[in-house]
Amino acid sequence: IIHLVTEAGQHGIPVRELDPDSSSPFLEQYRVLTIPTLLVLHHGKVVSRYEGESRSTVQKIRTRLARLEEAPS
């Protein structure tokens, strides 16, 4: 999952990675309890949320990131 997200960042999609042990208010604000968790935000609101690393989750992330990469800036 990290590789997928890192690659998306290289294609112009803003990516932020947080240490789950940090005291970032972001973790509490978005209720990040599972690692890994991928949030897709639009104007600060969660529009997609993916938790865990099952095959189906990874496939959903691939599909979502591909759509984001294709979207006009």
GROMACS .gro file of N, CA, C and O in nm, residues 3-52:
model
  200
    3HIS      N    1   0.375   0.163  -0.130
    3HIS     CA    2   0.430   0.183  -0.264
    3HIS      C    3   0.326   0.246  -0.357
    3HIS      O    4   0.359   0.333  -0.436
    4LEU      N    5   0.201   0.203  -0.346
    4LEU     CA    6   0.095   0.261  -0.429
    4LEU      C    7   0.077   0.410  -0.401
    4LEU      O    8   0.065   0.491  -0.492
    5VAL      N    9   0.076   0.444  -0.274
    5VAL     CA   10   0.054   0.583  -0.234
    5VAL      C   11   0.175   0.668  -0.270
    5VAL      O   12   0.161   0.780  -0.320
    6THR      N   13   0.295   0.614  -0.251
    6THR     CA   14   0.416   0.688  -0.287
    6THR      C   15   0.418   0.716  -0.437
    6THR      O   16   0.450   0.826  -0.481
    7GLU      N   17   0.381   0.617  -0.515
    7GLU     CA   18   0.376   0.634  -0.661
    7GLU      C   19   0.273   0.740  -0.699
    7GLU      O   20   0.297   0.822  -0.787
    8ALA      N   21   0.159   0.742  -0.632
    8ALA     CA   22   0.058   0.844  -0.659
    8ALA      C   23   0.113   0.983  -0.630
    8ALA      O   24   0.089   1.078  -0.704
    9GLY      N   25   0.191   0.994  -0.523
    9GLY     CA   26   0.254   1.122  -0.489
    9GLY      C   27   0.349   1.169  -0.598
    9GLY      O   28   0.359   1.288  -0.626
   10GLN      N   29   0.416   1.076  -0.663
   10GLN     CA   30   0.507   1.110  -0.772
   10GLN      C   31   0.431   1.155  -0.897
   10GLN      O   32   0.490   1.215  -0.986
   11HIS      N   33   0.302   1.126  -0.902
   11HIS     CA   34   0.219   1.167  -1.015
   11HIS      C   35   0.137   1.292  -0.984
   11HIS      O   36   0.039   1.321  -1.051
   12GLY      N   37   0.174   1.362  -0.878
   12GLY     CA   38   0.110   1.490  -0.850
   12GLY      C   39  -0.002   1.488  -0.749
   12GLY      O   40  -0.063   1.591  -0.722
   13ILE      N   41  -0.034   1.373  -0.693
   13ILE     CA   42  -0.139   1.367  -0.591
   13ILE      C   43  -0.073   1.398  -0.457
   13ILE      O   44   0.023   1.332  -0.419
   14PRO      N   45  -0.122   1.501  -0.385
   14PRO     CA   46  -0.061   1.532  -0.255
   14PRO      C   47  -0.075   1.415  -0.158
   14PRO      O   48  -0.183   1.360  -0.141
   15VAL      N   49   0.036   1.377  -0.097
   15VAL     CA   50   0.039   1.263  -0.005
   15VAL      C   51   0.105   1.306   0.125
   15VAL      O   52   0.207   1.374   0.124
   16ARG      N   53   0.046   1.266   0.236
   16ARG     CA   54   0.105   1.290   0.368
   16ARG      C   55   0.107   1.158   0.443
   16ARG      O   56   0.007   1.087   0.447
   17GLU      N   57   0.221   1.125   0.498
   17GLU     CA   58   0.233   1.003   0.577
   17GLU      C   59   0.256   1.043   0.721
   17GLU      O   60   0.336   1.131   0.751
   18LEU      N   61   0.183   0.978   0.811
   18LEU     CA   62   0.195   1.008   0.953
   18LEU      C   63   0.241   0.884   1.029
   18LEU      O   64   0.198   0.773   0.999
   19ASP      N   65   0.325   0.907   1.126
   19ASP     CA   66   0.368   0.800   1.216
   19ASP      C   67   0.251   0.771   1.310
   19ASP      O   68   0.200   0.861   1.377
   20PRO      N   69   0.205   0.646   1.316
   20PRO     CA   70   0.091   0.613   1.401
   20PRO      C   71   0.116   0.638   1.550
   20PRO      O   72   0.023   0.651   1.627
   21ASP      N   73   0.243   0.649   1.589
   21ASP     CA   74   0.276   0.674   1.728
   21ASP      C   75   0.294   0.823   1.758
   21ASP      O   76   0.327   0.860   1.870
   22SER      N   77   0.272   0.906   1.657
   22SER     CA   78   0.290   1.050   1.678
   22SER      C   79   0.171   1.107   1.755
   22SER      O   80   0.069   1.041   1.773
   23SER      N   81   0.185   1.230   1.795
   23SER     CA   82   0.075   1.296   1.865
   23SER      C   83   0.000   1.389   1.770
   23SER      O   84  -0.062   1.486   1.814
   24SER      N   85   0.001   1.357   1.641
   24SER     CA   86  -0.064   1.440   1.541
   24SER      C   87  -0.215   1.448   1.567
   24SER      O   88  -0.282   1.345   1.585
   25PRO      N   89  -0.269   1.568   1.570
   25PRO     CA   90  -0.414   1.583   1.588
   25PRO      C   91  -0.492   1.522   1.471
   25PRO      O   92  -0.609   1.488   1.485
   26PHE      N   93  -0.425   1.507   1.357
   26PHE     CA   94  -0.488   1.448   1.240
   26PHE      C   95  -0.537   1.306   1.269
   26PHE      O   96  -0.646   1.268   1.228
   27LEU      N   97  -0.457   1.229   1.342
   27LEU     CA   98  -0.495   1.091   1.374
   27LEU      C   99  -0.624   1.085   1.454
   27LEU      O  100  -0.711   1.001   1.428
   28GLU      N  101  -0.638   1.175   1.548
   28GLU     CA  102  -0.761   1.179   1.629
   28GLU      C  103  -0.877   1.238   1.550
   28GLU      O  104  -0.988   1.187   1.554
   29GLN      N  105  -0.850   1.346   1.478
   29GLN     CA  106  -0.955   1.414   1.401
   29GLN      C  107  -1.025   1.318   1.304
   29GLN      O  108  -1.146   1.320   1.290
   30TYR      N  109  -0.946   1.234   1.237
   30TYR     CA  110  -1.002   1.142   1.139
   30TYR      C  111  -1.019   1.000   1.193
   30TYR      O  112  -1.045   0.907   1.117
   31ARG      N  113  -1.002   0.985   1.323
   31ARG     CA  114  -1.022   0.856   1.392
   31ARG      C  115  -0.944   0.742   1.326
   31ARG      O  116  -1.000   0.638   1.290
   32VAL      N  117  -0.815   0.765   1.309
   32VAL     CA  118  -0.729   0.662   1.252
   32VAL      C  119  -0.689   0.566   1.363
   32VAL      O  120  -0.614   0.601   1.453
   33LEU      N  121  -0.745   0.446   1.357
   33LEU     CA  122  -0.721   0.344   1.459
   33LEU      C  123  -0.652   0.221   1.402
   33LEU      O  124  -0.596   0.141   1.476
   34THR      N  125  -0.660   0.203   1.271
   34THR     CA  126  -0.605   0.086   1.204
   34THR      C  127  -0.489   0.129   1.116
   34THR      O  128  -0.496   0.232   1.050
   35ILE      N  129  -0.385   0.048   1.115
   35ILE     CA  130  -0.269   0.075   1.030
   35ILE      C  131  -0.257  -0.040   0.932
   35ILE      O  132  -0.257  -0.155   0.975
   36PRO      N  133  -0.249  -0.015   0.803
   36PRO     CA  134  -0.253   0.115   0.740
   36PRO      C  135  -0.395   0.166   0.720
   36PRO      O  136  -0.490   0.087   0.710
   37THR      N  137  -0.408   0.296   0.716
   37THR     CA  138  -0.534   0.363   0.681
   37THR      C  139  -0.500   0.465   0.573
   37THR      O  140  -0.407   0.542   0.587
   38LEU      N  141  -0.578   0.464   0.467
   38LEU     CA  142  -0.563   0.562   0.359
   38LEU      C  143  -0.692   0.643   0.354
   38LEU      O  144  -0.801   0.587   0.343
   39LEU      N  145  -0.677   0.774   0.365
   39LEU     CA  146  -0.791   0.865   0.356
   39LEU      C  147  -0.776   0.949   0.231
   39LEU      O  148  -0.668   1.003   0.204
   40VAL      N  149  -0.882   0.962   0.155
   40VAL     CA  150  -0.886   1.054   0.042
   40VAL      C  151  -0.973   1.170   0.087
   40VAL      O  152  -1.090   1.151   0.123
   41LEU      N  153  -0.913   1.289   0.090
   41LEU     CA  154  -0.982   1.407   0.140
   41LEU      C  155  -1.013   1.504   0.027
   41LEU      O  156  -0.936   1.515  -0.069
   42HIS      N  157  -1.123   1.572   0.040
   42HIS     CA  158  -1.159   1.681  -0.051
   42HIS      C  159  -1.207   1.796   0.036
   42HIS      O  160  -1.307   1.784   0.106
   43HIS      N  161  -1.131   1.906   0.034
   43HIS     CA  162  -1.161   2.021   0.120
   43HIS      C  163  -1.171   1.981   0.267
   43HIS      O  164  -1.259   2.026   0.339
   44GLY      N  165  -1.083   1.890   0.310
   44GLY     CA  166  -1.077   1.849   0.449
   44GLY      C  167  -1.179   1.746   0.492
   44GLY      O  168  -1.179   1.703   0.607
   45LYS      N  169  -1.265   1.704   0.401
   45LYS     CA  170  -1.365   1.602   0.434
   45LYS      C  171  -1.326   1.469   0.369
   45LYS      O  172  -1.281   1.465   0.255
   46VAL      N  173  -1.346   1.360   0.443
   46VAL     CA  174  -1.313   1.228   0.393
   46VAL      C  175  -1.415   1.187   0.286
   46VAL      O  176  -1.534   1.183   0.312
   47VAL      N  177  -1.364   1.159   0.165
   47VAL     CA  178  -1.452   1.112   0.058
   47VAL      C  179  -1.431   0.963   0.032
   47VAL      O  180  -1.518   0.899  -0.027
   48SER      N  181  -1.318   0.909   0.076
   48SER     CA  182  -1.291   0.766   0.068
   48SER      C  183  -1.201   0.728   0.184
   48SER      O  184  -1.112   0.804   0.221
   49ARG      N  185  -1.225   0.611   0.238
   49ARG     CA  186  -1.146   0.561   0.351
   49ARG      C  187  -1.118   0.413   0.328
   49ARG      O  188  -1.209   0.336   0.299
   50TYR      N  189  -0.992   0.375   0.342
   50TYR     CA  190  -0.950   0.236   0.324
   50TYR      C  191  -0.866   0.197   0.445
   50TYR      O  192  -0.771   0.266   0.480
   51GLU      N  193  -0.900   0.085   0.507
   51GLU     CA  194  -0.829   0.038   0.626
   51GLU      C  195  -0.784  -0.106   0.605
   51GLU      O  196  -0.859  -0.186   0.551
   52GLY      N  197  -0.663  -0.135   0.653
   52GLY     CA  198  -0.611  -0.271   0.642
   52GLY      C  199  -0.539  -0.292   0.510
   52GLY      O  200  -0.520  -0.200   0.432
   0.00000   0.00000   0.00000
